Amino acid sequence: MLMLLTACGAKSSNSNDEDSSSDMIVADSIAEALDYQMSHYPSSQYRDVYKNFMQDFFGPGHILADTAASGRFLRQELAEEGPFDGPLYEKTGFRGNFYRVNLSLIKDGIIPYEIYFPAFVESVRGINPPSGEDWMKTWNLIDSVIMAKGLHFPDEDIDRQALADQFAEGNYVAHHSRRFNDSVHFHYRIISRDNFEQVILPLIEKSK
């Protein structure tokens, strides 16, 4: 079990043991998510790690403000000739509220566009993103686990400053680093856990 002080500081001797245990379970879940990130995406920068956890809480809402435009961008991306690498799907962050779902599923005829895109759009409904204050508390806890594990990333100071500047403006959305995109070639969209498990996953299983 990962031992660290949470972002809120050390628990006092009078703190509830159940709360302390819950904090450590969360910290261990974060550590597992970080282990997955670094083993599967060793080229990750700090901002790529941040994006993974951010997606878990905010979903795809920031790219679905204009549904028609989102559809055009998706079709344009599908038309690209480069490789569509990466897993068919994977959970985001440490809660798994959403899945990254590979666009190769459409290109390979496993998931029809007419099913994939509505599941993507539907994933925005019901999102209750955290307030900026609550998200910063969560991210500070995640960052404390990053530091406790002794992780370091290329251009980390630059990424940290860029994100801090965004946070100061109330902007919590981040994009993958060029290093990540150039090395991974993972084309995906974010789909909520319910929509993925009820609509997309059965078709993947059926194709096997």
Short mmCIF file of C-alpha atoms in Angstrom, two decimals:
data_model
loop_
_atom_site.label_atom_id
_atom_site.label_comp_id
_atom_site.label_asym_id
_atom_site.label_seq_id
_atom_site.Cartn_x
_atom_site.Cartn_y
_atom_site.Cartn_z
CA MET A 1 0.00 0.00 0.00
CA LEU A 2 1.35 3.40 -0.98
CA MET A 3 2.05 5.53 2.06
CA LEU A 4 1.79 9.30 1.67
CA LEU A 5 0.22 12.38 3.10
CA THR A 6 -2.85 13.46 1.21
CA ALA A 7 -3.22 16.91 -0.34
CA CYS A 8 -5.13 17.94 2.75
CA GLY A 9 -2.22 17.14 5.00
CA ALA A 10 -1.54 14.43 7.56
CA LYS A 11 -4.43 12.90 9.44
CA SER A 12 -4.55 13.91 13.07
CA SER A 13 -4.64 11.28 15.79
CA ASN A 14 -8.34 12.04 16.25
CA SER A 15 -9.22 11.51 12.58
CA ASN A 16 -11.71 8.83 11.76
CA ASP A 17 -9.93 5.55 10.92
CA GLU A 18 -12.48 4.81 8.22
CA ASP A 19 -11.76 8.12 6.46
CA SER A 20 -8.03 7.43 6.62
CA SER A 21 -8.51 3.96 5.16
CA SER A 22 -10.64 5.40 2.36
CA ASP A 23 -7.94 7.97 1.52
CA MET A 24 -5.33 5.24 1.25
CA ILE A 25 -7.57 3.13 -1.00
CA VAL A 26 -7.94 6.14 -3.32
CA ALA A 27 -4.18 6.75 -3.25
CA ASP A 28 -3.52 3.11 -4.13
CA SER A 29 -6.02 3.30 -7.02
CA ILE A 30 -4.24 6.40 -8.30
CA ALA A 31 -0.89 4.62 -8.02
CA GLU A 32 -2.24 1.67 -10.04
CA ALA A 33 -3.49 4.05 -12.73
CA LEU A 34 -0.07 5.71 -12.87
CA ASP A 35 1.65 2.32 -13.16
CA TYR A 36 -0.60 1.48 -16.10
CA GLN A 37 0.09 4.81 -17.78
CA MET A 38 3.85 4.53 -17.51
CA SER A 39 4.03 0.87 -18.52
CA HIS A 40 1.81 1.31 -21.58
CA TYR A 41 2.87 4.86 -22.51
CA PRO A 42 6.47 5.37 -21.39
CA SER A 43 6.72 8.45 -23.61
CA SER A 44 4.09 10.25 -21.53
CA GLN A 45 4.78 13.77 -20.41
CA TYR A 46 3.28 15.29 -17.27
CA ARG A 47 0.45 16.79 -19.31
CA ASP A 48 -0.46 13.37 -20.72
CA VAL A 49 -0.78 11.98 -17.22
CA TYR A 50 -2.89 14.96 -16.24
CA LYS A 51 -5.12 14.50 -19.29
CA ASN A 52 -5.85 10.88 -18.39
CA PHE A 53 -7.11 11.81 -14.93
CA MET A 54 -8.89 14.93 -16.19
CA GLN A 55 -10.83 12.85 -18.72
CA ASP A 56 -12.01 10.56 -15.93
CA PHE A 57 -13.83 13.47 -14.26
CA PHE A 58 -14.76 15.76 -17.16
CA GLY A 59 -15.45 13.28 -19.96
CA PRO A 60 -15.73 14.47 -23.58
CA GLY A 61 -17.91 17.52 -22.98
CA HIS A 62 -15.25 20.04 -23.99
CA ILE A 63 -15.14 18.68 -27.57
CA LEU A 64 -18.87 18.18 -28.00
CA ALA A 65 -20.11 21.76 -27.74
CA ASP A 66 -20.83 21.55 -31.48
CA THR A 67 -22.13 18.07 -32.37
CA ALA A 68 -22.02 18.67 -36.13
CA ALA A 69 -18.41 19.84 -35.98
CA SER A 70 -17.51 16.87 -33.79
CA GLY A 71 -18.96 14.56 -36.43
CA ARG A 72 -16.93 16.23 -39.17
CA PHE A 73 -13.72 16.01 -37.15
CA LEU A 74 -14.35 12.34 -36.43
CA ARG A 75 -14.88 11.51 -40.11
CA GLN A 76 -11.77 13.49 -41.06
CA GLU A 77 -9.72 11.57 -38.51
CA LEU A 78 -11.10 8.27 -39.76
CA ALA A 79 -9.96 9.19 -43.26
CA GLU A 80 -6.32 9.52 -42.16
CA GLU A 81 -3.95 6.94 -43.59
CA GLY A 82 -1.59 6.68 -40.62
CA PRO A 83 -1.63 3.81 -38.11
CA PHE A 84 -4.42 3.50 -35.58
CA ASP A 85 -2.48 1.89 -32.76
CA GLY A 86 -3.21 1.45 -29.07
CA PRO A 87 -5.68 -0.76 -27.24
CA LEU A 88 -9.22 -1.20 -28.52
CA TYR A 89 -10.37 0.38 -25.27
CA GLU A 90 -9.11 1.33 -21.84
CA LYS A 91 -10.47 2.99 -18.72
CA THR A 92 -9.60 6.57 -17.85
CA GLY A 93 -8.00 7.69 -14.60
CA PHE A 94 -8.52 5.81 -11.37
CA ARG A 95 -12.31 5.69 -11.28
CA GLY A 96 -12.97 4.45 -14.78
CA ASN A 97 -15.94 6.77 -15.30
CA PHE A 98 -15.15 6.82 -19.02
CA TYR A 99 -13.34 4.71 -21.60
CA ARG A 100 -10.98 5.71 -24.37
CA VAL A 101 -12.42 3.81 -27.33
CA ASN A 102 -10.20 3.28 -30.38
CA LEU A 103 -11.45 4.62 -33.73
CA SER A 104 -9.98 1.50 -35.32
CA LEU A 105 -13.19 -0.22 -34.23
CA ILE A 106 -15.02 1.85 -36.85
CA LYS A 107 -12.31 1.51 -39.52
CA ASP A 108 -12.23 -2.27 -39.08
CA GLY A 109 -16.01 -2.61 -39.30
CA ILE A 110 -16.47 -3.84 -35.74
CA ILE A 111 -18.54 -0.87 -34.56
CA PRO A 112 -20.69 1.00 -37.12
CA TYR A 113 -20.22 4.75 -37.15
CA GLU A 114 -23.99 5.03 -36.61
CA ILE A 115 -23.56 3.30 -33.24
CA TYR A 116 -20.19 4.67 -32.17
CA PHE A 117 -20.89 8.37 -32.70
CA PRO A 118 -24.29 8.44 -30.90
CA ALA A 119 -22.68 6.60 -27.94
CA PHE A 120 -19.99 9.28 -27.91
CA VAL A 121 -22.57 12.10 -28.03
CA GLU A 122 -24.77 10.44 -25.42
CA SER A 123 -21.79 10.25 -23.07
CA VAL A 124 -22.02 13.98 -22.45
CA ARG A 125 -25.45 13.70 -20.92
CA GLY A 126 -25.45 13.21 -17.20
CA ILE A 127 -21.90 14.51 -16.73
CA ASN A 128 -21.64 16.37 -13.47
CA PRO A 129 -18.11 17.76 -13.59
CA PRO A 130 -16.47 18.85 -10.35
CA SER A 131 -16.12 22.49 -9.47
CA GLY A 132 -12.72 24.03 -10.07
CA GLU A 133 -12.01 23.95 -6.35
CA ASP A 134 -12.95 20.30 -5.99
CA TRP A 135 -10.97 19.31 -9.06
CA MET A 136 -7.88 21.09 -7.77
CA LYS A 137 -8.14 19.15 -4.51
CA THR A 138 -8.39 15.90 -6.45
CA TRP A 139 -5.53 16.80 -8.78
CA ASN A 140 -3.33 17.86 -5.86
CA LEU A 141 -3.90 14.43 -4.34
CA ILE A 142 -3.02 12.76 -7.65
CA ASP A 143 0.06 14.95 -7.94
CA SER A 144 1.12 13.98 -4.43
CA VAL A 145 1.03 10.33 -5.52
CA ILE A 146 3.09 11.19 -8.61
CA MET A 147 5.72 12.76 -6.36
CA ALA A 148 5.56 9.96 -3.79
CA LYS A 149 6.32 7.47 -6.56
CA GLY A 150 9.29 9.55 -7.68
CA LEU A 151 8.03 9.93 -11.24
CA HIS A 152 9.67 12.47 -13.53
CA PHE A 153 8.75 13.44 -17.08
CA PRO A 154 10.34 15.17 -20.09
CA ASP A 155 9.67 18.92 -20.07
CA GLU A 156 7.91 18.53 -16.73
CA ASP A 157 8.64 22.07 -15.53
CA ILE A 158 7.24 23.51 -18.75
CA ASP A 159 4.10 21.39 -18.51
CA ARG A 160 3.58 22.21 -14.85
CA GLN A 161 3.83 25.94 -15.51
CA ALA A 162 1.53 25.77 -18.54
CA LEU A 163 -1.10 23.87 -16.55
CA ALA A 164 -0.77 26.25 -13.59
CA ASP A 165 -1.41 29.16 -15.95
CA GLN A 166 -4.52 27.42 -17.27
CA PHE A 167 -5.80 26.63 -13.80
CA ALA A 168 -5.46 30.28 -12.83
CA GLU A 169 -7.84 31.11 -15.67
CA GLY A 170 -10.31 28.38 -14.72
CA ASN A 171 -9.36 26.21 -17.68
CA TYR A 172 -8.88 22.55 -16.77
CA VAL A 173 -8.74 20.99 -20.25
CA ALA A 174 -5.38 19.72 -21.53
CA HIS A 175 -4.20 18.21 -24.80
CA HIS A 176 -1.78 15.37 -25.36
CA SER A 177 1.85 16.29 -25.88
CA ARG A 178 3.32 16.00 -29.37
CA ARG A 179 5.73 13.41 -28.00
CA PHE A 180 2.80 11.24 -26.92
CA ASN A 181 0.91 11.57 -30.21
CA ASP A 182 3.99 10.91 -32.32
CA SER A 183 4.89 7.76 -30.42
CA VAL A 184 1.47 6.25 -29.73
CA HIS A 185 -0.79 6.98 -32.76
CA PHE A 186 -3.80 6.29 -30.54
CA HIS A 187 -6.94 7.68 -32.19
CA TYR A 188 -9.86 7.53 -29.80
CA ARG A 189 -12.93 9.20 -28.37
CA ILE A 190 -14.16 9.24 -24.78
CA ILE A 191 -17.33 7.26 -24.08
CA SER A 192 -19.02 6.94 -20.70
CA ARG A 193 -18.75 3.65 -18.85
CA ASP A 194 -22.49 2.89 -19.14
CA ASN A 195 -22.64 3.62 -22.86
CA PHE A 196 -19.47 1.67 -23.53
CA GLU A 197 -20.42 -1.40 -21.52
CA GLN A 198 -24.03 -1.49 -22.73
CA VAL A 199 -23.63 -0.47 -26.39
CA ILE A 200 -20.03 -0.85 -27.57
CA LEU A 201 -18.54 -3.74 -25.59
CA PRO A 202 -21.17 -6.34 -26.61
CA LEU A 203 -20.32 -5.72 -30.29
CA ILE A 204 -16.62 -6.09 -29.58
CA GLU A 205 -17.22 -9.35 -27.77
CA LYS A 206 -19.46 -10.56 -30.59
CA SER A 207 -16.71 -9.90 -33.15
CA LYS A 208 -14.22 -12.21 -31.41
#
